[in-house]
mmCIF file with all atom_site columns, C-alpha atoms in Angstrom:
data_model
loop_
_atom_site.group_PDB
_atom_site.id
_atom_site.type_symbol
_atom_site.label_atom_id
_atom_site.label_alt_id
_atom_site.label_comp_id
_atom_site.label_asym_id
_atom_site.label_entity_id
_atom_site.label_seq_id
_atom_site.pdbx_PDB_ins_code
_atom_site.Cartn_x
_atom_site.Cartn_y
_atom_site.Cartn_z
_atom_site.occupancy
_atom_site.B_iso_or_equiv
_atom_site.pdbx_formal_charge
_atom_site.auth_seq_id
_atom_site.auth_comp_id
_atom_site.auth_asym_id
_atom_site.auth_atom_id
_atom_site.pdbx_PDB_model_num
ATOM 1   C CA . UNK A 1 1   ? 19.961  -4.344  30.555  1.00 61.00 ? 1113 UNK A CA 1
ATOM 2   C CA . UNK A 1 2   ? 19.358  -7.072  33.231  1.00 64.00 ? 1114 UNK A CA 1
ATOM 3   C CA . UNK A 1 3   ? 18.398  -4.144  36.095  1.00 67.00 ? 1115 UNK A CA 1
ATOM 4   C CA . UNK A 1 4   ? 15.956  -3.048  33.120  1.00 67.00 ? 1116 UNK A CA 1
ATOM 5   C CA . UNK A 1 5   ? 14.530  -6.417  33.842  1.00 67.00 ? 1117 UNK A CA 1
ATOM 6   C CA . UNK A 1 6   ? 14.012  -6.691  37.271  1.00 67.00 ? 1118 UNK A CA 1
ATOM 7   C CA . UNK A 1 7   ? 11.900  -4.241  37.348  1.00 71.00 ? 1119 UNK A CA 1
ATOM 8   C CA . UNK A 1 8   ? 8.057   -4.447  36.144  1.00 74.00 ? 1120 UNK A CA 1
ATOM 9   C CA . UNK A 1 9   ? 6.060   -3.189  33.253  1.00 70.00 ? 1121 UNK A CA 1
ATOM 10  C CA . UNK A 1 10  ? 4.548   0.531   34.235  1.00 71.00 ? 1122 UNK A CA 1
ATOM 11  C CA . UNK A 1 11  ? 1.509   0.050   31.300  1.00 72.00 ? 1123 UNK A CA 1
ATOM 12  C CA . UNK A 1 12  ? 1.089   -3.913  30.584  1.00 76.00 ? 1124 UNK A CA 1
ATOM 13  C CA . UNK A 1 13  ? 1.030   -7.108  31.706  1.00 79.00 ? 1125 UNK A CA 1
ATOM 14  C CA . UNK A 1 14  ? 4.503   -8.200  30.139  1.00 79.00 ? 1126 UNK A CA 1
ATOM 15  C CA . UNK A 1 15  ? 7.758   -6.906  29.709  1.00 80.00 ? 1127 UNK A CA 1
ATOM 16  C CA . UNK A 1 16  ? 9.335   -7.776  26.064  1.00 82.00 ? 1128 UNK A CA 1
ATOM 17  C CA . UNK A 1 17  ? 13.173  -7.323  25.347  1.00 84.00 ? 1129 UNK A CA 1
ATOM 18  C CA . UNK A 1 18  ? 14.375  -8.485  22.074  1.00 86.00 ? 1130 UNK A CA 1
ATOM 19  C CA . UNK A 1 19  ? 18.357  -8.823  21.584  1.00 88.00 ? 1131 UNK A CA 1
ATOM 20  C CA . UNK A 1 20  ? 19.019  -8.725  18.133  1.00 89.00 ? 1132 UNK A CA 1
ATOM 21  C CA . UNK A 1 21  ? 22.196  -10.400 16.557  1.00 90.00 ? 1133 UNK A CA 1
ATOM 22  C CA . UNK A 1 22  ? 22.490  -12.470 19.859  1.00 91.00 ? 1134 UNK A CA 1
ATOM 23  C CA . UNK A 1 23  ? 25.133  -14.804 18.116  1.00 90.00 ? 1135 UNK A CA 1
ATOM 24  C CA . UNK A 1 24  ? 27.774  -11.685 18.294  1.00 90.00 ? 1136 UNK A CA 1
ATOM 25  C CA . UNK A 1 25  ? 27.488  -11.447 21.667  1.00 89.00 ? 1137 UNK A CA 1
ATOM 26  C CA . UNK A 1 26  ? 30.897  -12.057 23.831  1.00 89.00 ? 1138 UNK A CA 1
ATOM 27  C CA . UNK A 1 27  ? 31.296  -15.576 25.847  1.00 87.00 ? 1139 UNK A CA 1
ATOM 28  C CA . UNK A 1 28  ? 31.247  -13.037 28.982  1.00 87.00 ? 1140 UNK A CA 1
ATOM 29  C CA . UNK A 1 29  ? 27.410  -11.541 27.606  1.00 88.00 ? 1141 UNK A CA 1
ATOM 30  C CA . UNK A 1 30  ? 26.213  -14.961 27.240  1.00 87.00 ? 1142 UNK A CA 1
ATOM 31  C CA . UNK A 1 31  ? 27.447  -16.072 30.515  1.00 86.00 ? 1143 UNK A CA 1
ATOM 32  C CA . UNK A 1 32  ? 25.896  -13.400 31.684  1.00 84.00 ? 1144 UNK A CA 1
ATOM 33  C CA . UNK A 1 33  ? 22.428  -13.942 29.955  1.00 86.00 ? 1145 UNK A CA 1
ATOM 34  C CA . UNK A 1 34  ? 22.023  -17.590 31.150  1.00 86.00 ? 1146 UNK A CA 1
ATOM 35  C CA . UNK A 1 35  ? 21.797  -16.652 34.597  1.00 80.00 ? 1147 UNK A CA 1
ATOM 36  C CA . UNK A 1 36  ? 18.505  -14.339 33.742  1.00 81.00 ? 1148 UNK A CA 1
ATOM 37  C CA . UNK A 1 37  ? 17.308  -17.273 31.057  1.00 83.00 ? 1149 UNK A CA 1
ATOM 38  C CA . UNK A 1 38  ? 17.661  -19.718 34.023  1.00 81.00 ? 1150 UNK A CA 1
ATOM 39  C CA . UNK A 1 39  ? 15.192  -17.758 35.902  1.00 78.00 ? 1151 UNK A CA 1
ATOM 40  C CA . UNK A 1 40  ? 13.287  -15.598 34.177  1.00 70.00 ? 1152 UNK A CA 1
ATOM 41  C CA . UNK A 1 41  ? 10.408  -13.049 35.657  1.00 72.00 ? 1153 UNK A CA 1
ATOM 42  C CA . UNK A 1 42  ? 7.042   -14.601 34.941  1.00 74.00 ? 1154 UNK A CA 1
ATOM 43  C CA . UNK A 1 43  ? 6.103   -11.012 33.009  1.00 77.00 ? 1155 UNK A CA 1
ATOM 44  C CA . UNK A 1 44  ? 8.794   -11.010 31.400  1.00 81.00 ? 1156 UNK A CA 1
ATOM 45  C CA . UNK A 1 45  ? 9.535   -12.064 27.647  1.00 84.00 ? 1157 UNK A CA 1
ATOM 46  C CA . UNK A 1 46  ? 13.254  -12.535 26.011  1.00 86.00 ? 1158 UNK A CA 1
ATOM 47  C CA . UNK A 1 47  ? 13.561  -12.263 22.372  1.00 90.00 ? 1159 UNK A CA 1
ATOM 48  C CA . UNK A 1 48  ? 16.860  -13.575 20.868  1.00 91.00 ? 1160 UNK A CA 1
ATOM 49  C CA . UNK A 1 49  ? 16.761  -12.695 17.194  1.00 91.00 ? 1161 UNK A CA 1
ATOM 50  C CA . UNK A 1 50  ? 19.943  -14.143 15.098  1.00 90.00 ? 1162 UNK A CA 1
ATOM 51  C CA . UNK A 1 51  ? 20.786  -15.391 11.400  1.00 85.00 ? 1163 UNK A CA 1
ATOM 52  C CA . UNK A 1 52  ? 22.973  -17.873 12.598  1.00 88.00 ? 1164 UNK A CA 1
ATOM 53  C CA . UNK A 1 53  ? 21.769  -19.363 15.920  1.00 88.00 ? 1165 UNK A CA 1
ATOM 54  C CA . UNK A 1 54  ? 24.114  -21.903 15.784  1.00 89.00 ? 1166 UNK A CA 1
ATOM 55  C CA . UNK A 1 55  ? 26.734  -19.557 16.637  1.00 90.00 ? 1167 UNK A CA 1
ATOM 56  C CA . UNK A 1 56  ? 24.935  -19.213 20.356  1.00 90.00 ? 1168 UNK A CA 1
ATOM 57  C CA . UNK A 1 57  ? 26.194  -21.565 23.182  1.00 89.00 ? 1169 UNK A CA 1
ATOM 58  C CA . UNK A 1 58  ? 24.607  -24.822 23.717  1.00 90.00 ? 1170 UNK A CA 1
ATOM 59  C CA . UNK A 1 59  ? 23.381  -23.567 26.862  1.00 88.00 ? 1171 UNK A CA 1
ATOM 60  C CA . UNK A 1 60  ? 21.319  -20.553 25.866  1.00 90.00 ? 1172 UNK A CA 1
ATOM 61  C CA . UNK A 1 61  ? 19.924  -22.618 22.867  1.00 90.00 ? 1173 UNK A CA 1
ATOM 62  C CA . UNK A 1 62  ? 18.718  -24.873 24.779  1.00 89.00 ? 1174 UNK A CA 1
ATOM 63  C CA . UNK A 1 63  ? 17.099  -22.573 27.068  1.00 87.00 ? 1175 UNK A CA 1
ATOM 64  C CA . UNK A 1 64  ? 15.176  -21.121 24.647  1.00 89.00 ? 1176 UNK A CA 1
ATOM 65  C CA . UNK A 1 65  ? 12.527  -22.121 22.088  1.00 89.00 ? 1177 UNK A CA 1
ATOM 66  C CA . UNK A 1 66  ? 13.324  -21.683 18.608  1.00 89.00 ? 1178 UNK A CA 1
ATOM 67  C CA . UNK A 1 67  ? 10.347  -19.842 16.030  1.00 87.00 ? 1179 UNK A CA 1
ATOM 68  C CA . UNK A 1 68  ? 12.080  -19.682 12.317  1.00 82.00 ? 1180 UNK A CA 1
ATOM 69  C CA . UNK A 1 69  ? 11.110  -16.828 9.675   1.00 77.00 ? 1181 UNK A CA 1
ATOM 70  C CA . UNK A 1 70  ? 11.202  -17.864 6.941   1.00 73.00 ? 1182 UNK A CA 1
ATOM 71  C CA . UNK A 1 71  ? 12.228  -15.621 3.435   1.00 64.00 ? 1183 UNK A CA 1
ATOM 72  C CA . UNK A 1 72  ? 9.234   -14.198 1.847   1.00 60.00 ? 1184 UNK A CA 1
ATOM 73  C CA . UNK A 1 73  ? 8.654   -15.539 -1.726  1.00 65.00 ? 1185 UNK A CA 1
ATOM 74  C CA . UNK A 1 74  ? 10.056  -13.197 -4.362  1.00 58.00 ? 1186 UNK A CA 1
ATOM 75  C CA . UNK A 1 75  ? 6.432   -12.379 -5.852  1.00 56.00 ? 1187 UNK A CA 1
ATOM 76  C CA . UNK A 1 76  ? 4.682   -11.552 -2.287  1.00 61.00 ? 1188 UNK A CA 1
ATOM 77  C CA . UNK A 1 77  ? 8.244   -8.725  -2.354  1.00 51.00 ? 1189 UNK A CA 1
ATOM 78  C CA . UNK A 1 78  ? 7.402   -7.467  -5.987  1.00 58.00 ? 1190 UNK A CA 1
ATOM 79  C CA . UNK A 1 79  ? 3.782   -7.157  -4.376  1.00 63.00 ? 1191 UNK A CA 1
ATOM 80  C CA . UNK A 1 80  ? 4.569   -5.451  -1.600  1.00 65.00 ? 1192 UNK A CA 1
ATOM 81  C CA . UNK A 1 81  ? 6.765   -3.093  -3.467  1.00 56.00 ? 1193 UNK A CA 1
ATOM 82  C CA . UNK A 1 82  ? 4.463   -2.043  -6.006  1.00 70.00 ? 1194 UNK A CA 1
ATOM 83  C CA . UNK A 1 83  ? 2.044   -1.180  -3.723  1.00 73.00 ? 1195 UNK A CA 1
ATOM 84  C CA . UNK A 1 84  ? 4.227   1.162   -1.815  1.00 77.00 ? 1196 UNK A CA 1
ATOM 85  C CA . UNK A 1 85  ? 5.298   2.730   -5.061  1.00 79.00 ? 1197 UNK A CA 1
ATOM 86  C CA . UNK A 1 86  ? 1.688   3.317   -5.918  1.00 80.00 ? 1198 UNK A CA 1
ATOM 87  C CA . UNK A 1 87  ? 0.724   4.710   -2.337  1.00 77.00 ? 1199 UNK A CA 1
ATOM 88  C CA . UNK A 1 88  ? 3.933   6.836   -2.632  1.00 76.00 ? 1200 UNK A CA 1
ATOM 89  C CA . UNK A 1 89  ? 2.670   8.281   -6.150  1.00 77.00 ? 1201 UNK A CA 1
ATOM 90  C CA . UNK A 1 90  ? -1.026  9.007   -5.257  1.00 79.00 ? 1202 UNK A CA 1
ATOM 91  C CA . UNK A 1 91  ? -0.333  9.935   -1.771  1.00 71.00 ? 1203 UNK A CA 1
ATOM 92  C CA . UNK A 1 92  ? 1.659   13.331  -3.105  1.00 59.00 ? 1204 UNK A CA 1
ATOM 93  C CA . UNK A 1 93  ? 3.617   13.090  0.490   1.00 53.00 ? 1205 UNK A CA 1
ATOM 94  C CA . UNK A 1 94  ? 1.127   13.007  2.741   1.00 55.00 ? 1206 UNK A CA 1
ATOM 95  C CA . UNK A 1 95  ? 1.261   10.422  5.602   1.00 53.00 ? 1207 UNK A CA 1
ATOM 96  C CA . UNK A 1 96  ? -1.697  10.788  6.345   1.00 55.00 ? 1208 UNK A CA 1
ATOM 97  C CA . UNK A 1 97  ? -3.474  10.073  2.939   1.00 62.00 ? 1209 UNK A CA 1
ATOM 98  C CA . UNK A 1 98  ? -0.745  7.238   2.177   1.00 55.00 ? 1210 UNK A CA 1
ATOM 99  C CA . UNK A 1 99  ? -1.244  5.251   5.542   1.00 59.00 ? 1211 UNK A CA 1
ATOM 100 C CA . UNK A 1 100 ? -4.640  6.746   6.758   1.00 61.00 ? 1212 UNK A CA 1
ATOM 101 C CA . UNK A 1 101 ? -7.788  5.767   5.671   1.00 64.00 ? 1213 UNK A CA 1
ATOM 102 C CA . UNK A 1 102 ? -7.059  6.661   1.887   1.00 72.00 ? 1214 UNK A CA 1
ATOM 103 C CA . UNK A 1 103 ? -4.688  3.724   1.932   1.00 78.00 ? 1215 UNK A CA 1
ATOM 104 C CA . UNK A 1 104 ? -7.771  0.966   1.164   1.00 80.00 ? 1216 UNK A CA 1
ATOM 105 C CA . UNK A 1 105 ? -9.293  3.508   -1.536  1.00 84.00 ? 1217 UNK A CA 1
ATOM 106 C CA . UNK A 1 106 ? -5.765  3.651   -3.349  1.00 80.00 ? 1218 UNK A CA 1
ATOM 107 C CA . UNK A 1 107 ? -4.844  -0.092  -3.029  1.00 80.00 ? 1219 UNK A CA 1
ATOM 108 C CA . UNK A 1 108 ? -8.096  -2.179  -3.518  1.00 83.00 ? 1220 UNK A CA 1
ATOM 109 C CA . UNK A 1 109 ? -10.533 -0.068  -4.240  1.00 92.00 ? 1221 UNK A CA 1
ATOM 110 C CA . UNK A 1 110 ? -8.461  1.596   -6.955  1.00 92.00 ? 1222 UNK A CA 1
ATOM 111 C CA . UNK A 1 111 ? -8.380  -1.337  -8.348  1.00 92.00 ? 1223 UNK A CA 1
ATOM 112 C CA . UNK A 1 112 ? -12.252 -2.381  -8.699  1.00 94.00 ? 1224 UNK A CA 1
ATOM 113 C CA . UNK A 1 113 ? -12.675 1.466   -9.729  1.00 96.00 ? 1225 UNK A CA 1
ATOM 114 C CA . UNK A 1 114 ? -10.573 1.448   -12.662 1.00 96.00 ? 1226 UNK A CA 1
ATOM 115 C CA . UNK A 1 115 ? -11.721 -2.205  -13.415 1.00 96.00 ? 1227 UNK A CA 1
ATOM 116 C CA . UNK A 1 116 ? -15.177 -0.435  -14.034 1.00 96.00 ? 1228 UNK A CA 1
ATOM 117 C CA . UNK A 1 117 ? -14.156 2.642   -15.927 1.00 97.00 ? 1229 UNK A CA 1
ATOM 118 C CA . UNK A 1 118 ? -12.468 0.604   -17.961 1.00 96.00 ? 1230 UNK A CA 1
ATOM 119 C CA . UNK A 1 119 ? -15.395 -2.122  -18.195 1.00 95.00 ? 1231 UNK A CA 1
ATOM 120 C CA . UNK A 1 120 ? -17.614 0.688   -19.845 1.00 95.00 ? 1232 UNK A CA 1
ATOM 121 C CA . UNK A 1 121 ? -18.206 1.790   -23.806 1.00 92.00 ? 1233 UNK A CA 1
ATOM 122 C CA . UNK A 1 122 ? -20.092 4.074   -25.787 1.00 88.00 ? 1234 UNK A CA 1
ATOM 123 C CA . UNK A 1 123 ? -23.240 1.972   -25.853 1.00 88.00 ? 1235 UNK A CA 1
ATOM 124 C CA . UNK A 1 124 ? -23.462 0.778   -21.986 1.00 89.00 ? 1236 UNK A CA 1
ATOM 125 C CA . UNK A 1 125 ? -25.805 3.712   -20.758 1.00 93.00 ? 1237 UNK A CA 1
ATOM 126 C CA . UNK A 1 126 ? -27.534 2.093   -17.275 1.00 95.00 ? 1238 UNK A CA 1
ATOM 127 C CA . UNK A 1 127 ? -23.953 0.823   -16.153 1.00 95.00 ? 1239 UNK A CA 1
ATOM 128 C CA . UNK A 1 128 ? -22.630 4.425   -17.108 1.00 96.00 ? 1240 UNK A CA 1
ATOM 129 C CA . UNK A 1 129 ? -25.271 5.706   -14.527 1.00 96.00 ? 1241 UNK A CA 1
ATOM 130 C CA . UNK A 1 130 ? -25.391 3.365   -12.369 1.00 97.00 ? 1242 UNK A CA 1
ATOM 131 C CA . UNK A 1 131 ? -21.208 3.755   -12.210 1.00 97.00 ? 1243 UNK A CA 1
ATOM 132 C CA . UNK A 1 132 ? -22.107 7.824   -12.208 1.00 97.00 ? 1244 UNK A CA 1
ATOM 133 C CA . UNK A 1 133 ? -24.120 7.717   -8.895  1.00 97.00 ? 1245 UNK A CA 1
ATOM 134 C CA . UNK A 1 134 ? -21.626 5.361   -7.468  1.00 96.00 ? 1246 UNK A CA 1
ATOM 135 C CA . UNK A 1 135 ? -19.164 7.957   -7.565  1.00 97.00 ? 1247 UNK A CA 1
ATOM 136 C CA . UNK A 1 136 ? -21.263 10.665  -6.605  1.00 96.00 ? 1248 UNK A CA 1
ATOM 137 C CA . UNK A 1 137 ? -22.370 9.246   -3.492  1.00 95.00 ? 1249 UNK A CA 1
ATOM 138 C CA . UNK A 1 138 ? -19.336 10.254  -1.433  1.00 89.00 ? 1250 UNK A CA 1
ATOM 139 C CA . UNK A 1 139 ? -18.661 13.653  -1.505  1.00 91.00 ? 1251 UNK A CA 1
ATOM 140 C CA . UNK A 1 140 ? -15.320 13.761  0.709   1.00 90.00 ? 1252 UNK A CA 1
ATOM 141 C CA . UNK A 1 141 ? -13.942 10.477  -1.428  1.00 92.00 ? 1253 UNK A CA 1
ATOM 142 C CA . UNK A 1 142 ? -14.740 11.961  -4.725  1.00 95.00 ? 1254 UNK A CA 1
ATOM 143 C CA . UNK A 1 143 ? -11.560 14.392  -5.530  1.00 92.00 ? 1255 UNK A CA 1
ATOM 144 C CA . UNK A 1 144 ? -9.423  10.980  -5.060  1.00 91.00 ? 1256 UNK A CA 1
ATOM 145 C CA . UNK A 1 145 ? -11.050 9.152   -7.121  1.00 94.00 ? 1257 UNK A CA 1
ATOM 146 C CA . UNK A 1 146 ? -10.643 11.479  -9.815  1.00 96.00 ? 1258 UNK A CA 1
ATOM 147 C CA . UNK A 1 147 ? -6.889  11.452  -8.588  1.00 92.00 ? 1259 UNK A CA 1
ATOM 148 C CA . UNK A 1 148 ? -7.053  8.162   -9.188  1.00 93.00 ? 1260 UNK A CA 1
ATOM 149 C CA . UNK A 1 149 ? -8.434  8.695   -13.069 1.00 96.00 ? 1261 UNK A CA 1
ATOM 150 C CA . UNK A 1 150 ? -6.276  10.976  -13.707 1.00 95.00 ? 1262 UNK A CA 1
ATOM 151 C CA . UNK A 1 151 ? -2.901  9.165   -12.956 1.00 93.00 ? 1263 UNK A CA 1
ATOM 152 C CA . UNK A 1 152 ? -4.513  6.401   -14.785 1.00 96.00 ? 1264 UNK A CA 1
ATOM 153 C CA . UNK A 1 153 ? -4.310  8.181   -18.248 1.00 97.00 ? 1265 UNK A CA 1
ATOM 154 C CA . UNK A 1 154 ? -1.601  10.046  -17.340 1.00 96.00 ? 1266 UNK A CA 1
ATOM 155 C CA . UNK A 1 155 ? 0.036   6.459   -16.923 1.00 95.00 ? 1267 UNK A CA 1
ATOM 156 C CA . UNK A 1 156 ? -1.603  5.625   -20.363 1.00 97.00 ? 1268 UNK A CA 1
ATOM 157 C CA . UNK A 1 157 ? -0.288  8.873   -22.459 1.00 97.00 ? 1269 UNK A CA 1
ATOM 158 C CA . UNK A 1 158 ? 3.277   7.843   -20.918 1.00 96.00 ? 1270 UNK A CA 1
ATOM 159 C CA . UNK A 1 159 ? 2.730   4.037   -22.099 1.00 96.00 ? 1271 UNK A CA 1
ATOM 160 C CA . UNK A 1 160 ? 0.998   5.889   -25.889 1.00 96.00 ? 1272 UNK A CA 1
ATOM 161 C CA . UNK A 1 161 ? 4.293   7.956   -26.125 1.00 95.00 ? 1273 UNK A CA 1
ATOM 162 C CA . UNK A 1 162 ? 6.968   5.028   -25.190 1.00 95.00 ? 1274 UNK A CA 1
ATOM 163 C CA . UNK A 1 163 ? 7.946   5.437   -21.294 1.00 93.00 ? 1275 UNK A CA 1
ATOM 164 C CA . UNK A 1 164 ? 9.044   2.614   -19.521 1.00 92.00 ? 1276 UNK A CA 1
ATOM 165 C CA . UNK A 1 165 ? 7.243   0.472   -17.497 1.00 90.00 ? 1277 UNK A CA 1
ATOM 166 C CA . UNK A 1 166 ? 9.161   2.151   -14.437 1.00 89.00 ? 1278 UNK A CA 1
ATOM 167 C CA . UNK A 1 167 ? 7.895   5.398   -14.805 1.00 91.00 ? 1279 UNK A CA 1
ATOM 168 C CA . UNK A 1 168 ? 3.897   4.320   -14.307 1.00 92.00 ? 1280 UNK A CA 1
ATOM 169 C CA . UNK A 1 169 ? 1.768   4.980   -11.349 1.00 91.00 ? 1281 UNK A CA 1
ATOM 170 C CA . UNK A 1 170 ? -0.223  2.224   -11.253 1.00 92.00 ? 1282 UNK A CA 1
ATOM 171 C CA . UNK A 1 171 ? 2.564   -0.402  -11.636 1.00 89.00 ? 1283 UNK A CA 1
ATOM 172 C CA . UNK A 1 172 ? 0.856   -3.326  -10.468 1.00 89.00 ? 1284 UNK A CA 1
ATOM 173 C CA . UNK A 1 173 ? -1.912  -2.260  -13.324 1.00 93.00 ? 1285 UNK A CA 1
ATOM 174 C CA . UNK A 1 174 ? 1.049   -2.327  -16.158 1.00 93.00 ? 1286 UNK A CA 1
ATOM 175 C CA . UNK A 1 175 ? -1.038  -4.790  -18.136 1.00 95.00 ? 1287 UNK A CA 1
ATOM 176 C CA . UNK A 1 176 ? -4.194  -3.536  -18.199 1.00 96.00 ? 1288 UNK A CA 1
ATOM 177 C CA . UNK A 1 177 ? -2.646  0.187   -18.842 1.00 96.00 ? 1289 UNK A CA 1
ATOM 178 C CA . UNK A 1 178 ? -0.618  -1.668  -21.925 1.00 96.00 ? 1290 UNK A CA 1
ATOM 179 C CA . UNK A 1 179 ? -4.224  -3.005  -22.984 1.00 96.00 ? 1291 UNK A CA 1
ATOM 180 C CA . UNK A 1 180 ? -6.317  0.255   -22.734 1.00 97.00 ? 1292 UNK A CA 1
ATOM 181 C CA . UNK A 1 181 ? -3.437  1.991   -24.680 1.00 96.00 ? 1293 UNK A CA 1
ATOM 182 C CA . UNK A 1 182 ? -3.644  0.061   -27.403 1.00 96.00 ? 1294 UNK A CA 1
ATOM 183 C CA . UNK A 1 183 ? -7.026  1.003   -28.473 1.00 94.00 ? 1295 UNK A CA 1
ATOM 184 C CA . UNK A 1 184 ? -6.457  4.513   -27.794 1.00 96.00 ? 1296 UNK A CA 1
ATOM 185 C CA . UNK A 1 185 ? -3.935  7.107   -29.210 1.00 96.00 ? 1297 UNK A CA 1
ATOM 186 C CA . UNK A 1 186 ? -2.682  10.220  -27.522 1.00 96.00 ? 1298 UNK A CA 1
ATOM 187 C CA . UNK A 1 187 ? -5.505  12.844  -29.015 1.00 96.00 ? 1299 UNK A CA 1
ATOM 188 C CA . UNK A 1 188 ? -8.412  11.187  -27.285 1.00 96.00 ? 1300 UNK A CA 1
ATOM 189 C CA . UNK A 1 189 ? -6.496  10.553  -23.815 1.00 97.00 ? 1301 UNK A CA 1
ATOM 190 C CA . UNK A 1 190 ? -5.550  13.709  -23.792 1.00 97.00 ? 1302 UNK A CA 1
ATOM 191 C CA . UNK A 1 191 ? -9.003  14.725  -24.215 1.00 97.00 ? 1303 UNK A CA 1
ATOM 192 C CA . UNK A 1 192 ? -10.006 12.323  -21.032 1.00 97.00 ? 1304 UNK A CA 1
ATOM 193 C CA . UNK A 1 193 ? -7.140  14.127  -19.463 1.00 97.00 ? 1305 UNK A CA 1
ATOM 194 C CA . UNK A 1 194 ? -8.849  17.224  -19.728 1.00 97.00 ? 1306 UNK A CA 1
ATOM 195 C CA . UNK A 1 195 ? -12.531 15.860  -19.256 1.00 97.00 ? 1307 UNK A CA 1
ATOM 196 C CA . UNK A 1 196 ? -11.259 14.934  -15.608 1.00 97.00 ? 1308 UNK A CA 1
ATOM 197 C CA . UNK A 1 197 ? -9.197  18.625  -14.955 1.00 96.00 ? 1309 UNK A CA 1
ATOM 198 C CA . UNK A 1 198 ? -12.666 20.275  -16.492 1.00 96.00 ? 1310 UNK A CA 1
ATOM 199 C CA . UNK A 1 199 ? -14.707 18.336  -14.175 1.00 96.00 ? 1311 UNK A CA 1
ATOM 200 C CA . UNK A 1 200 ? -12.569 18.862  -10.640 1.00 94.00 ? 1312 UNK A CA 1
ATOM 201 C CA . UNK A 1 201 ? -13.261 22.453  -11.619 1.00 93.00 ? 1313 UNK A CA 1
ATOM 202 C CA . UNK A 1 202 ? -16.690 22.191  -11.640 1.00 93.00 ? 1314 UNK A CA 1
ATOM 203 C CA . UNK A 1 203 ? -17.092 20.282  -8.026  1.00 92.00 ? 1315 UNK A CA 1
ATOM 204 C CA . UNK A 1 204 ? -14.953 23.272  -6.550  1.00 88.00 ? 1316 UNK A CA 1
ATOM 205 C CA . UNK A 1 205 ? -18.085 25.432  -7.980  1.00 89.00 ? 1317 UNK A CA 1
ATOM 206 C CA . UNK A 1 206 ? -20.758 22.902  -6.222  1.00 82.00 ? 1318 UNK A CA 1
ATOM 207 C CA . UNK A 1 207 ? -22.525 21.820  -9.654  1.00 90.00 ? 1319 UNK A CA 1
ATOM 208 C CA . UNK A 1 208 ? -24.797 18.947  -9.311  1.00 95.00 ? 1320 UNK A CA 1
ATOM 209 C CA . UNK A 1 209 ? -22.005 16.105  -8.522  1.00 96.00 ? 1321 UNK A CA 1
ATOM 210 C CA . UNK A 1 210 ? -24.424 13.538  -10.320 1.00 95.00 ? 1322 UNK A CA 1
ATOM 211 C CA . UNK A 1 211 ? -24.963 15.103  -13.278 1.00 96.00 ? 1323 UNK A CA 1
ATOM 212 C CA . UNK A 1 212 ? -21.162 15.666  -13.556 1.00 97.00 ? 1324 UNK A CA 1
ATOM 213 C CA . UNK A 1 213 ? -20.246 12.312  -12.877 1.00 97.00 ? 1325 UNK A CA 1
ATOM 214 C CA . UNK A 1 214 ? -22.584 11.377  -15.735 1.00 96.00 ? 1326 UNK A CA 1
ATOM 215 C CA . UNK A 1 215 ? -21.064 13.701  -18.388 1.00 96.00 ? 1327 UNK A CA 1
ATOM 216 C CA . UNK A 1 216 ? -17.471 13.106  -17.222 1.00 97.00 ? 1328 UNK A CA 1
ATOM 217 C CA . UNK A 1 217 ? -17.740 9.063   -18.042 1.00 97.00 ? 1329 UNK A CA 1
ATOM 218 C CA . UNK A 1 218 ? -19.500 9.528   -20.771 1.00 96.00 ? 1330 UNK A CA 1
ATOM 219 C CA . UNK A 1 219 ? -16.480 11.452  -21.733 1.00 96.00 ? 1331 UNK A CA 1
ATOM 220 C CA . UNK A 1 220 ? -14.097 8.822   -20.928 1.00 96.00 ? 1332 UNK A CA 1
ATOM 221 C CA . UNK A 1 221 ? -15.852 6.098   -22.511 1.00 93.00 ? 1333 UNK A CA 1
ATOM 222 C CA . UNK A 1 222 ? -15.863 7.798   -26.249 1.00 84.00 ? 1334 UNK A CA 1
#
């Protein structure tokens, strides 16, 4: 460890070694650690990571400057597990697609996408097409989109027919997927369901994506 440390960075300007549980280490370790702590290389950055730095001696604590972390609040957790439970869902395994540049498209703009489909009715026509050439705009974007439908209802039609909460997609949507489910029943979201497989279909064929787009909500929105 300390010849590690003598000797200098190959591809930056600093050298950072991080010691975690430093408060386990043995009186001969510590003794041993001082002498580098008393002097250090000027590129070079110690990192002494502990839950109980009490437990270090007097001599390295004081040595060093302490920078607490504090717990993250339970709902910023429930946040940030939800979201990986969605990216894990929509991703279908890929790495790529969960951490890449679909990972904005499933998190936030999933959410403003969904907000609109759900937003529109019957009667709404110019927001219809205006929401229709939206999604037809982006080719390459527009099969996960329709991803993104799709495991919407499908999380609906599980809500219609009594799954748990657990079992959803979208989990940090659970409240607006109880809300859409209660003014529909299973026959027309299965029919949405279908809409969206009919319509994926018909892109593979190169039909005009517009027009498409146009039909499909117009679908979804009976």
């Amino acid at each position: 460890f300390q010849r590690g440390l003598i000797l200098k960075p190959l591809e930056s300007p600093r050298k950072i070694c991080m010691i975690e549980q430093a408060d386990v280490m043995t009186v001969g370790a510590a003794n041993a650690l001082l002498k580098t702590l008393e002097e250090p290389r000027g590129d070079t950055l110690l990192v002494l990571l502990s839950s109980q730095p009490n437990r270090l001696l007097e001599t390295i604590r004081s040595r060093c400057q302490p920078l607490p972390f504090n717990r993250h609040p339970n709902h910023r957790i429930q946040a940030e597990l939800e979201e990986s439970h969605v990216l894990a869902a929509l991703s279908e395994g890929s790495f790529k697609k969960a951490f890449g540049k679909d990972r904005e498209l499933y998190l936030d703009q999933r959410r403003v996408l969904l907000k609109t489909l759900t937003g529109l009715s019957s009667g709404s026509i110019l927001p219809t097409l205006d929401f229709a050439e939206q999604l037809a705009a982006d080719k390459t974007v527009l099969p996960d989109i329709l991803e993104i439908f799709q495991a919407f209802y499908r999380d609906v039609l599980m809500t219609l027919q009594g799954r748990g909460d657990e079992e959803l997609v979208n989990l940090d949507l659970k409240e607006k997927i109880h809300r859409v489910s209660a003014r529909e029943d299973a026959s027309t979201v299965l029919d949405k369901l279908e809409a969206l497989i009919e319509v994926r279909q018909q892109l593979d064929r190169n039909v005009n994506r517009q027009l498409a787009m146009e039909v499909l909500l117009m679908k979804l929105t009976v």
